N, CA and C atoms as an extended XYZ file, in Angstrom:
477
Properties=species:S:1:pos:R:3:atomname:S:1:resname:S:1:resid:I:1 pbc="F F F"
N        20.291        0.967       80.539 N   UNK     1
C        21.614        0.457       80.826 CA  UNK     1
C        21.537       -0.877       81.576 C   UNK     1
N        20.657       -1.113       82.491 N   UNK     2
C        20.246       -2.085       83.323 CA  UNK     2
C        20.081       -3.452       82.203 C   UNK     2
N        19.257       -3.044       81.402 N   UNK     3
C        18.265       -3.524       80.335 CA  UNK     3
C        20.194       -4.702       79.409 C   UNK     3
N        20.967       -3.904       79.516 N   UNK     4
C        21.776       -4.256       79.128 CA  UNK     4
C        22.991       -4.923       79.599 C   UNK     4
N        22.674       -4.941       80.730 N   UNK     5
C        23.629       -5.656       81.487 CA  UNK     5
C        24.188       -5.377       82.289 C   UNK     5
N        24.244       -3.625       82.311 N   UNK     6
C        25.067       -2.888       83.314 CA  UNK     6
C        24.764       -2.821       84.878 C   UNK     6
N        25.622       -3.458       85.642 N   UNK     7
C        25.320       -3.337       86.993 CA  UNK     7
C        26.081       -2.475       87.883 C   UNK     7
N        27.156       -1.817       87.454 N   UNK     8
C        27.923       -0.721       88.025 CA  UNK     8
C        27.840        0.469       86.936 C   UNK     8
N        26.882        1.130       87.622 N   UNK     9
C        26.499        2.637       86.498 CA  UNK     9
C        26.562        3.954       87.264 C   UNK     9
N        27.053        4.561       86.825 N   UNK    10
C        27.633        5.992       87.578 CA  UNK    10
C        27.072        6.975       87.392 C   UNK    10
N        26.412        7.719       88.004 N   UNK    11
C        25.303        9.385       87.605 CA  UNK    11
C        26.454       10.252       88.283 C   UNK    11
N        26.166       11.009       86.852 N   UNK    12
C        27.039       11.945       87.577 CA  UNK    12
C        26.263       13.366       86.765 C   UNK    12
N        25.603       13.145       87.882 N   UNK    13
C        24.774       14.691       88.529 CA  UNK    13
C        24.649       15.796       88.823 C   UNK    13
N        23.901       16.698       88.172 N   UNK    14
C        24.191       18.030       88.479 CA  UNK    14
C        24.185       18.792       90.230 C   UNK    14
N        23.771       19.880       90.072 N   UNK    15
C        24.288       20.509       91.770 CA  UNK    15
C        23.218       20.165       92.379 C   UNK    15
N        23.779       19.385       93.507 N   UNK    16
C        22.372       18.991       94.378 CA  UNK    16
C        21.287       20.062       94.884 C   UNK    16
N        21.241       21.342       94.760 N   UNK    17
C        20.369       22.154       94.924 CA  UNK    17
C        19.511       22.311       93.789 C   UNK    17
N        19.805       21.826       92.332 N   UNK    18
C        18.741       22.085       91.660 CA  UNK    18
C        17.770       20.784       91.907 C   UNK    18
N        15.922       21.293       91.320 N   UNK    19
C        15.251       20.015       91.702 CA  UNK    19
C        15.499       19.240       90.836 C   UNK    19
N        15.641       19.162       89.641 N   UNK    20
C        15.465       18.294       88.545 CA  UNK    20
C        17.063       17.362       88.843 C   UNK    20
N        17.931       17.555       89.472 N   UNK    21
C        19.277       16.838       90.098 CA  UNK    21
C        18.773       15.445       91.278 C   UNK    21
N        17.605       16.558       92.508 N   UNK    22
C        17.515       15.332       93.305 CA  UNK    22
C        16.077       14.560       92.302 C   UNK    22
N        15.540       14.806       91.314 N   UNK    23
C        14.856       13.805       90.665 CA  UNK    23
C        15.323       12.848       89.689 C   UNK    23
N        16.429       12.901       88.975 N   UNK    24
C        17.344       12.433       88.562 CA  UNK    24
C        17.843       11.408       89.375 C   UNK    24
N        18.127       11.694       90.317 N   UNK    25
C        18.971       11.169       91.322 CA  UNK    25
C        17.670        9.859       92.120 C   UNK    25
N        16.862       10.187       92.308 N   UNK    26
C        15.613        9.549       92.578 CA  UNK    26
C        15.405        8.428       91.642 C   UNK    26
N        14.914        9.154       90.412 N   UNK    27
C        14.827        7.710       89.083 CA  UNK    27
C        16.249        6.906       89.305 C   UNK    27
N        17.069        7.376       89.370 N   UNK    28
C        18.484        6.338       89.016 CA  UNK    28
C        18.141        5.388       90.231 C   UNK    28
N        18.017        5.691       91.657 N   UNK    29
C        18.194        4.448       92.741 CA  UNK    29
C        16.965        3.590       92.202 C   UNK    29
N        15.550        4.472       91.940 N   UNK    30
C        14.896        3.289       91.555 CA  UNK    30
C        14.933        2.238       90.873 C   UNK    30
N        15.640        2.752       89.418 N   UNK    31
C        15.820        1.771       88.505 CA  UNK    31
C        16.575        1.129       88.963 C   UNK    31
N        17.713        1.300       89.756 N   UNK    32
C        18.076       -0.081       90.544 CA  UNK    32
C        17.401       -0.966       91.414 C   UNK    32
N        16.374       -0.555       92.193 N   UNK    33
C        15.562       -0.552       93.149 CA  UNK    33
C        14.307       -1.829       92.583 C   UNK    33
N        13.705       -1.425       91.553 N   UNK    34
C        12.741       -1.995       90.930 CA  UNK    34
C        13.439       -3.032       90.045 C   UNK    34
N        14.626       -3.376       89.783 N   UNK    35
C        15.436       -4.225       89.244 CA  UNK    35
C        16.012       -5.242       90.099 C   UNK    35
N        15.913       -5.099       91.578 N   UNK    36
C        16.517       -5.945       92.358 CA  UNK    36
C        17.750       -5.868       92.451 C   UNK    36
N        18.354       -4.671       91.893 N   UNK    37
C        19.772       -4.450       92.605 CA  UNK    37
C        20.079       -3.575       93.604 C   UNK    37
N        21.125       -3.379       93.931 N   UNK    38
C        22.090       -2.786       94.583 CA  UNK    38
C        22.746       -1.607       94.034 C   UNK    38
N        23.421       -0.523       94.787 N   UNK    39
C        24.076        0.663       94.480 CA  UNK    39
C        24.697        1.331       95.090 C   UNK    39
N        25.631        1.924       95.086 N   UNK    40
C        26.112        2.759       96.298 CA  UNK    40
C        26.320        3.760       95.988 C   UNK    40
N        25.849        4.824       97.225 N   UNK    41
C        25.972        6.332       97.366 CA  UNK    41
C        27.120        6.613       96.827 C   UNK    41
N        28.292        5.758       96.705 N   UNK    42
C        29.676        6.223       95.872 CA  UNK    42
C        29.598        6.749       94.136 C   UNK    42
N        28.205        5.724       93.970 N   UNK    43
C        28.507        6.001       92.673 CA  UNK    43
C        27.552        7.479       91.854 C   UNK    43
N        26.942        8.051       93.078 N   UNK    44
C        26.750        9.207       92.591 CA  UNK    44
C        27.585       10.688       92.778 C   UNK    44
N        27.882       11.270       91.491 N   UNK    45
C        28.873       12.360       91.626 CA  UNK    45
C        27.943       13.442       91.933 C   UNK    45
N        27.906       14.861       91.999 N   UNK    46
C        27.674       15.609       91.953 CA  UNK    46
C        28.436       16.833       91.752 C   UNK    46
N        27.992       17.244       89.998 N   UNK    47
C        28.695       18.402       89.551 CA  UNK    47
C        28.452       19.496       89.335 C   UNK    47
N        29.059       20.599       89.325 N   UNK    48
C        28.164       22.176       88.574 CA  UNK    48
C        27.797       21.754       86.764 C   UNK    48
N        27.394       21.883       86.323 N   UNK    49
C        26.686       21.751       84.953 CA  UNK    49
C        27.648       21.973       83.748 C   UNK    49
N        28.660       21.409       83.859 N   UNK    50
C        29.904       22.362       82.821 CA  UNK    50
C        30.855       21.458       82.408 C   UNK    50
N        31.427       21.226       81.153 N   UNK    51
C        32.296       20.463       80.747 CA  UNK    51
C        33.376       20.075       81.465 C   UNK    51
N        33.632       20.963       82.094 N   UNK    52
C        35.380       21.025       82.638 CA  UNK    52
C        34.863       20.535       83.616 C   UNK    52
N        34.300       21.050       84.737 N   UNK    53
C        33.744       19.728       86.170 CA  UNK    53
C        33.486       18.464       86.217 C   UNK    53
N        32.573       18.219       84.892 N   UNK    54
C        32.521       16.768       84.574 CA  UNK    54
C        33.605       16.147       84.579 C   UNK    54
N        34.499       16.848       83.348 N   UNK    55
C        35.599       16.022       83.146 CA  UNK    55
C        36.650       15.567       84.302 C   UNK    55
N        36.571       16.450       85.356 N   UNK    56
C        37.687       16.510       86.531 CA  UNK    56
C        37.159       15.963       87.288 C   UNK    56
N        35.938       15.547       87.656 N   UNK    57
C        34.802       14.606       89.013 CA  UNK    57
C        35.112       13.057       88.346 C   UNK    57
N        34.888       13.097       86.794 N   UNK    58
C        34.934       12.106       86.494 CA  UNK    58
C        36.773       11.291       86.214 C   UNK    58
N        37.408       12.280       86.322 N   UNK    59
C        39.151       11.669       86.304 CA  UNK    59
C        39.603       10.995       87.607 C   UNK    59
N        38.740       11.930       88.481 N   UNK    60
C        38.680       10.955       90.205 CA  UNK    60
C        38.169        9.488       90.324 C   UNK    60
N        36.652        9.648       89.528 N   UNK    61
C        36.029        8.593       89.927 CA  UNK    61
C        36.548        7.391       89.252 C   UNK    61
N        37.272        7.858       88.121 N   UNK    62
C        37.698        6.480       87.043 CA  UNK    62
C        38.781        6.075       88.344 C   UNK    62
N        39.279        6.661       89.209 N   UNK    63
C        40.777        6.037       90.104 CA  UNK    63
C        39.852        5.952       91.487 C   UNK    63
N        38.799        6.049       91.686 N   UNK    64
C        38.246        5.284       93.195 CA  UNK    64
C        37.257        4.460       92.276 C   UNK    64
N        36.838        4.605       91.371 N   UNK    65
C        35.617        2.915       90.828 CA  UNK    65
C        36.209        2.517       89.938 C   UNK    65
N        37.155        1.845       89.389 N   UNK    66
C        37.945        1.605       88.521 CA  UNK    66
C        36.867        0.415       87.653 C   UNK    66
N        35.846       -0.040       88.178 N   UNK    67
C        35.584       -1.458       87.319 CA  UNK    67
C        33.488       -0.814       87.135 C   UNK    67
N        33.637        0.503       87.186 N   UNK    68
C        32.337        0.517       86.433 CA  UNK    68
C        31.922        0.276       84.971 C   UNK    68
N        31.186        0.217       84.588 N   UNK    69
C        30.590       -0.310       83.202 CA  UNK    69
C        29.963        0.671       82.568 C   UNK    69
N        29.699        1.761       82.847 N   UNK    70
C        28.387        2.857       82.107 CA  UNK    70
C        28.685        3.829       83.153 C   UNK    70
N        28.066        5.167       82.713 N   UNK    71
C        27.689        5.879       82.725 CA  UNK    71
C        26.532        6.934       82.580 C   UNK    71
N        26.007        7.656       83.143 N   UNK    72
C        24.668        8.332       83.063 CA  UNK    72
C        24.630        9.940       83.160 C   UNK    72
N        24.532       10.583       82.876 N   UNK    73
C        25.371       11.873       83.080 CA  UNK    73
C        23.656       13.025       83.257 C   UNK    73
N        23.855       13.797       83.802 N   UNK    74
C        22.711       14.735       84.030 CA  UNK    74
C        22.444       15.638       82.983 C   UNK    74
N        23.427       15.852       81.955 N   UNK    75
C        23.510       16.908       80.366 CA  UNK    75
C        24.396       16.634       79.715 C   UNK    75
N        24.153       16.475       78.570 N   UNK    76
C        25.083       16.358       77.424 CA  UNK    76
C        26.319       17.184       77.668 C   UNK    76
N        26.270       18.090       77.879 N   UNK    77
C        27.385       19.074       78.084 CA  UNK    77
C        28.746       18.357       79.312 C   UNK    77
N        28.258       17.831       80.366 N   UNK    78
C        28.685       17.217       81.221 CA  UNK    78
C        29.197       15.340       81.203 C   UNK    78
N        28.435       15.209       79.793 N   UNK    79
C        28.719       13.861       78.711 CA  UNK    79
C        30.140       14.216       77.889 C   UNK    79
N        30.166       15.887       77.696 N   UNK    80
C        31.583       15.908       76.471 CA  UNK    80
C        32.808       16.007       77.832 C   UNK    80
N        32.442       16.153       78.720 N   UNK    81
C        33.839       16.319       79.988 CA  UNK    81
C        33.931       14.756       80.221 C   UNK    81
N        33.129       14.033       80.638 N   UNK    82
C        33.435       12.379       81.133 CA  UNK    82
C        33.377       11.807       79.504 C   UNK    82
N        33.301       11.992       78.694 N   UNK    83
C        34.102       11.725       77.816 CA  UNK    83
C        35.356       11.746       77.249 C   UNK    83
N        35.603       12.753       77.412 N   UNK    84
C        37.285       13.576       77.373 CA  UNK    84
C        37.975       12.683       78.473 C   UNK    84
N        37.396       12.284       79.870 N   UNK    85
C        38.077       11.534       80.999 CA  UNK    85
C        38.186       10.349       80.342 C   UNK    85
N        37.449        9.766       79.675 N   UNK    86
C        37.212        8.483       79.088 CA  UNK    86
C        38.393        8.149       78.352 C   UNK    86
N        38.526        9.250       77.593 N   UNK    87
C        39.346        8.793       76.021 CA  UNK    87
C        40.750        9.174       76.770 C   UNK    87
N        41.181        9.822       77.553 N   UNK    88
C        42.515       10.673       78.246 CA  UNK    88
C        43.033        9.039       79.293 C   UNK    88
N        42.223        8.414       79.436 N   UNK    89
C        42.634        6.993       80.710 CA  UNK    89
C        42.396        5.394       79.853 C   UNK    89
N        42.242        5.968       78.716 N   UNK    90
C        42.069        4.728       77.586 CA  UNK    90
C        41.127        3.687       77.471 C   UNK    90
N        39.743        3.946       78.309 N   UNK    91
C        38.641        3.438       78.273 CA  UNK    91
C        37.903        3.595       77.211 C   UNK    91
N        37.818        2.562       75.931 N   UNK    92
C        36.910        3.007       75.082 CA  UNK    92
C        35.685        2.552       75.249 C   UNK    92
N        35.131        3.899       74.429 N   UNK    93
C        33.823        3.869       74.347 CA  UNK    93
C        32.643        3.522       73.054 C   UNK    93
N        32.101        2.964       73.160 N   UNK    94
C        31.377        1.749       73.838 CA  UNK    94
C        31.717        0.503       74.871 C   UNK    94
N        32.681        0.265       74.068 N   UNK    95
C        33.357       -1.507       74.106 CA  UNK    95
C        33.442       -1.927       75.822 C   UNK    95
N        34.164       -0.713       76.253 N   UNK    96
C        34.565       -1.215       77.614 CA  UNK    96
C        33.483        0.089       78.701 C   UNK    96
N        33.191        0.697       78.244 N   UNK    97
C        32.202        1.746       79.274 CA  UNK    97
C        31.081        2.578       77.918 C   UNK    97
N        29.898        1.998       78.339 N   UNK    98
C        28.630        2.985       77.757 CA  UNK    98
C        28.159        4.327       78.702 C   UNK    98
N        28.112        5.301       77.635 N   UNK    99
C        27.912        6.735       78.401 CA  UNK    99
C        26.303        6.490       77.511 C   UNK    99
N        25.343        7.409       78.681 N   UNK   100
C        24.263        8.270       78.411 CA  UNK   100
C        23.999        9.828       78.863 C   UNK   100
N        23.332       10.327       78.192 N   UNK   101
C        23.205       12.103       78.760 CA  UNK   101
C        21.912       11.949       78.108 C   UNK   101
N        21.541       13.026       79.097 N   UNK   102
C        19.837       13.676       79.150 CA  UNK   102
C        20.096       15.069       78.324 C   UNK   102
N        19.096       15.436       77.073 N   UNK   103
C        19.276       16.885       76.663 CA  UNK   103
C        19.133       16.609       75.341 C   UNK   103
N        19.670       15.354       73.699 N   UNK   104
C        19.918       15.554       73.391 CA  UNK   104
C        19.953       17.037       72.119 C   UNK   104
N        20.913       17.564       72.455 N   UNK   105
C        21.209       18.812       72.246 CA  UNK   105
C        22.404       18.598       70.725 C   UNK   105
N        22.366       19.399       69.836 N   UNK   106
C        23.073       19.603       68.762 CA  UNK   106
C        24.383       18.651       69.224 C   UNK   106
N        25.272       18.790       70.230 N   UNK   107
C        26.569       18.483       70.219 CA  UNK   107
C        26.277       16.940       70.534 C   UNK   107
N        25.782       16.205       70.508 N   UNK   108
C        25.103       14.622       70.866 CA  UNK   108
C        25.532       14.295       69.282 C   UNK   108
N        25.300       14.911       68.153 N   UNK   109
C        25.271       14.374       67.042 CA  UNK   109
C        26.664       14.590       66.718 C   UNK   109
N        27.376       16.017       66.767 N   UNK   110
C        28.572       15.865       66.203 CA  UNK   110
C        29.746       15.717       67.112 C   UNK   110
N        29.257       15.424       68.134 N   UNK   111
C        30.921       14.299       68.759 CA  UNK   111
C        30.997       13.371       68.626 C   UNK   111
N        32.534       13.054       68.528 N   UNK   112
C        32.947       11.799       68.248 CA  UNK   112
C        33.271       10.669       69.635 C   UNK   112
N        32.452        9.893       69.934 N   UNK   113
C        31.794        9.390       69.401 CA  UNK   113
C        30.535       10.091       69.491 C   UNK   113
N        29.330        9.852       68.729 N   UNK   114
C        27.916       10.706       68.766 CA  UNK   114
C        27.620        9.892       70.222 C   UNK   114
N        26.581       11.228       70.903 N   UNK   115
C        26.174       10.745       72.233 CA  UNK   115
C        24.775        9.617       72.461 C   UNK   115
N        24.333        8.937       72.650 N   UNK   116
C        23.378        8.172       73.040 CA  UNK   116
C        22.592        9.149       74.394 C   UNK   116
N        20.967        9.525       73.575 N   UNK   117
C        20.609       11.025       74.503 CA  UNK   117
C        19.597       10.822       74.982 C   UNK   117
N        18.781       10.960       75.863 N   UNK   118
C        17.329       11.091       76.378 CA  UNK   118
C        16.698       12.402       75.582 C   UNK   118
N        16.164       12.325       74.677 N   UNK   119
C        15.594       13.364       73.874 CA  UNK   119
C        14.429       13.848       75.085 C   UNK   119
N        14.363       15.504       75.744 N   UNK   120
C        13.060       15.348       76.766 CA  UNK   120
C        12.002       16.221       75.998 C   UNK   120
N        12.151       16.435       75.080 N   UNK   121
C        10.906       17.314       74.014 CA  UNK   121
C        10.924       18.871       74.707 C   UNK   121
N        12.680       19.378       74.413 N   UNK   122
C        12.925       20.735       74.757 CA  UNK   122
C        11.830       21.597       73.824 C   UNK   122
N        11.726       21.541       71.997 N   UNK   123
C        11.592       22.079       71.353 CA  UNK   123
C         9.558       22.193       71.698 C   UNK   123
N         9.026       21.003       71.884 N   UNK   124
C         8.016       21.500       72.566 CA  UNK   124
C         7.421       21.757       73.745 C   UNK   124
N         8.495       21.853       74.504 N   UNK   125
C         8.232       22.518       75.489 CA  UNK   125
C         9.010       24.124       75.254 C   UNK   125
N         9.345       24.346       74.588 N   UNK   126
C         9.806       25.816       74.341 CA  UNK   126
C         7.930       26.397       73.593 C   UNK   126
N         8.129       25.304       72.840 N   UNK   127
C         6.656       25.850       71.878 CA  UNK   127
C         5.935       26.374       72.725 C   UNK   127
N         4.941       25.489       73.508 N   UNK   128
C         4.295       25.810       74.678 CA  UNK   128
C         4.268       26.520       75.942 C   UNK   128
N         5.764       26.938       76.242 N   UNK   129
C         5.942       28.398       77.391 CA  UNK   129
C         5.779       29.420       76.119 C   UNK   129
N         6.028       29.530       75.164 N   UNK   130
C         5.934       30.307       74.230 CA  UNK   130
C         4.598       31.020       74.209 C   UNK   130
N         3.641       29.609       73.819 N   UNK   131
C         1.832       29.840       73.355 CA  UNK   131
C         1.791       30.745       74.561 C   UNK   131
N         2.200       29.812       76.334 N   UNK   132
C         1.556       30.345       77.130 CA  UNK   132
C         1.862       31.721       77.302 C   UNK   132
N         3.288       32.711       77.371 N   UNK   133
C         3.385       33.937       77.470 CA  UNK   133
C         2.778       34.460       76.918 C   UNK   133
N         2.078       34.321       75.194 N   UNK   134
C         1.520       35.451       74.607 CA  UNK   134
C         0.190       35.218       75.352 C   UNK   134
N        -0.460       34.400       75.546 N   UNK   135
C        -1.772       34.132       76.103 CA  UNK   135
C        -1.505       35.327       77.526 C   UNK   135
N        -0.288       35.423       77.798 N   UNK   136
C        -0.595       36.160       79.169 CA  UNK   136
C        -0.553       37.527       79.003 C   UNK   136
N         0.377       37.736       78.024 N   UNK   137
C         0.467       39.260       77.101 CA  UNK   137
C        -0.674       39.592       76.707 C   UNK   137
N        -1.578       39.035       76.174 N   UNK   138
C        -2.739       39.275       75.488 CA  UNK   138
C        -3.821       39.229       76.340 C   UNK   138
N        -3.743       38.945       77.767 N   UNK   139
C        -4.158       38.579       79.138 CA  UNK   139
C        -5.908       37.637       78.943 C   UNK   139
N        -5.340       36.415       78.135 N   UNK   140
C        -6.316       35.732       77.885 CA  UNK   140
C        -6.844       35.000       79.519 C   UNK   140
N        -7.814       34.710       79.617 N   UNK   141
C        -7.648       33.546       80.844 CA  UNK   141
C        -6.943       32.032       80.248 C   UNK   141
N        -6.516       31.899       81.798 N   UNK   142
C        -5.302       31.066       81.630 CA  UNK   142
C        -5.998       29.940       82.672 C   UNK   142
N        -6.159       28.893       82.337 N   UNK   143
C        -6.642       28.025       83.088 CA  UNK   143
C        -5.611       26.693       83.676 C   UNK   143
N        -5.267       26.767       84.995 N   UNK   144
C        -4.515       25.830       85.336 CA  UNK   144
C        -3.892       24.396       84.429 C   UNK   144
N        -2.989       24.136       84.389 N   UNK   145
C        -2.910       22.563       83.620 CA  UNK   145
C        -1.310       22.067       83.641 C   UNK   145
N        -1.395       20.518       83.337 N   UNK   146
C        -0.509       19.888       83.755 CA  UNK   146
C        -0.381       19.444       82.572 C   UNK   146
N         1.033       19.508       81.893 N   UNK   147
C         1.306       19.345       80.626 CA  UNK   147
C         1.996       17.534       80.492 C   UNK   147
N         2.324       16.364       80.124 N   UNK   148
C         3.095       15.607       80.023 CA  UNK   148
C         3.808       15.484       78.742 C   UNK   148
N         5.074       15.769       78.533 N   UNK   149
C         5.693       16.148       77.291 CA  UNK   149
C         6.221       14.309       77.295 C   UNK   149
N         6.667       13.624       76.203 N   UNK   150
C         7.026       12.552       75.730 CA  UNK   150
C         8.488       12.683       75.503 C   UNK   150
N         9.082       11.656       75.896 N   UNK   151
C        10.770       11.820       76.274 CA  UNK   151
C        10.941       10.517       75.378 C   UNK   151
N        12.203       10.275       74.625 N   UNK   152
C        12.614        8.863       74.041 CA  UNK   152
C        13.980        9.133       74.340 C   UNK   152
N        14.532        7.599       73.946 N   UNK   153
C        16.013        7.687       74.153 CA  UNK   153
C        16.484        7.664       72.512 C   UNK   153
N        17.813        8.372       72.438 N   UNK   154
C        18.458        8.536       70.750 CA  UNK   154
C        19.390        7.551       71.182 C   UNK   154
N        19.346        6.317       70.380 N   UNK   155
C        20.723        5.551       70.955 CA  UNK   155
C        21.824        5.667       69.805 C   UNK   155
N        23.222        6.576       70.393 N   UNK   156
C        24.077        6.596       69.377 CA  UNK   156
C        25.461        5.861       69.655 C   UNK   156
N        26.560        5.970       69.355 N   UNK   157
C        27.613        5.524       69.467 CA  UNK   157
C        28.000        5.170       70.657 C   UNK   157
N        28.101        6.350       71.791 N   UNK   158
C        28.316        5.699       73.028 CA  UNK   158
C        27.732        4.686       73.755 C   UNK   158
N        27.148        4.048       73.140 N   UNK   159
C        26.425        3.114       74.244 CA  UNK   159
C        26.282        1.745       73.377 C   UNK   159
């Protein structure tokens, strides 16, 4: 988003008790950080994980940040609620605000507009807790290890 111009970008984040929320939350200041900008604690939301929260955190924030540019969202799911805020206050999307979500998940492709997704390689990482349970069922030795799964971005309509 940076990459593109955006200098007022909004995370809007899942519940600050999960970890993968304050790491999220971590990458976003950096990428401002390592870019030489600026940010403010305003512009991070923090939501429960669910369409309808999104959409209602984000109907606030469009009336206290009125002149952000993008969006960043913690799950697709929480992308179809600040979307719905989007299209309900007449901000279109792309043109005047780019959304991103982490997950992409089936509903990235068939909303309108399609979501622009951080693909994080769910399907192999399902593969691989998979291998590893039977390995434990079968009580193979299991030798410590640190997996790095490969993440890309899907860039679709919103952005």
């Amino acid at each position: 988003m940076i990459k593109k111009g955006h200098r007022k970008i909004i995370l809007v984040n899942g519940n600050v008790e999960y970890t993968q929320s304050e790491k999220r939350r971590t990458g976003y200041s950096m990428a401002f950080h390592d870019n030489g900008l600026n940010f403010s604690e305003d512009w991070i939301i923090n939501v429960p994980m669910l369409e309808e929260q999104g959409y209602r955190a984000f109907l606030r924030t469009i009336k206290e940040i009125p002149d952000f540019t993008a969006v960043v969202t913690f799950n697709d799911t929480i992308a179809v609620g600040v979307l719905r805020a989007l299209k309900e206050s007449n901000l279109h999307v792309p043109s005047r605000v780019a959304v991103v979500s982490a997950g992409n998940t089936m509903i990235t492709r068939i909303h309108s507009p399609a979501i622009t997704s951080l693909d994080m390689g769910a399907y192999e990482i399902g593969s691989k807790a998979a291998d590893l349970l039977i390995d434990v069922i079968e009580k193979k030795r299991i030798q410590p290890s640190h997996e790095i799964i490969q993440t890309h971005l899907v860039e679709r309509e919103s952005s």
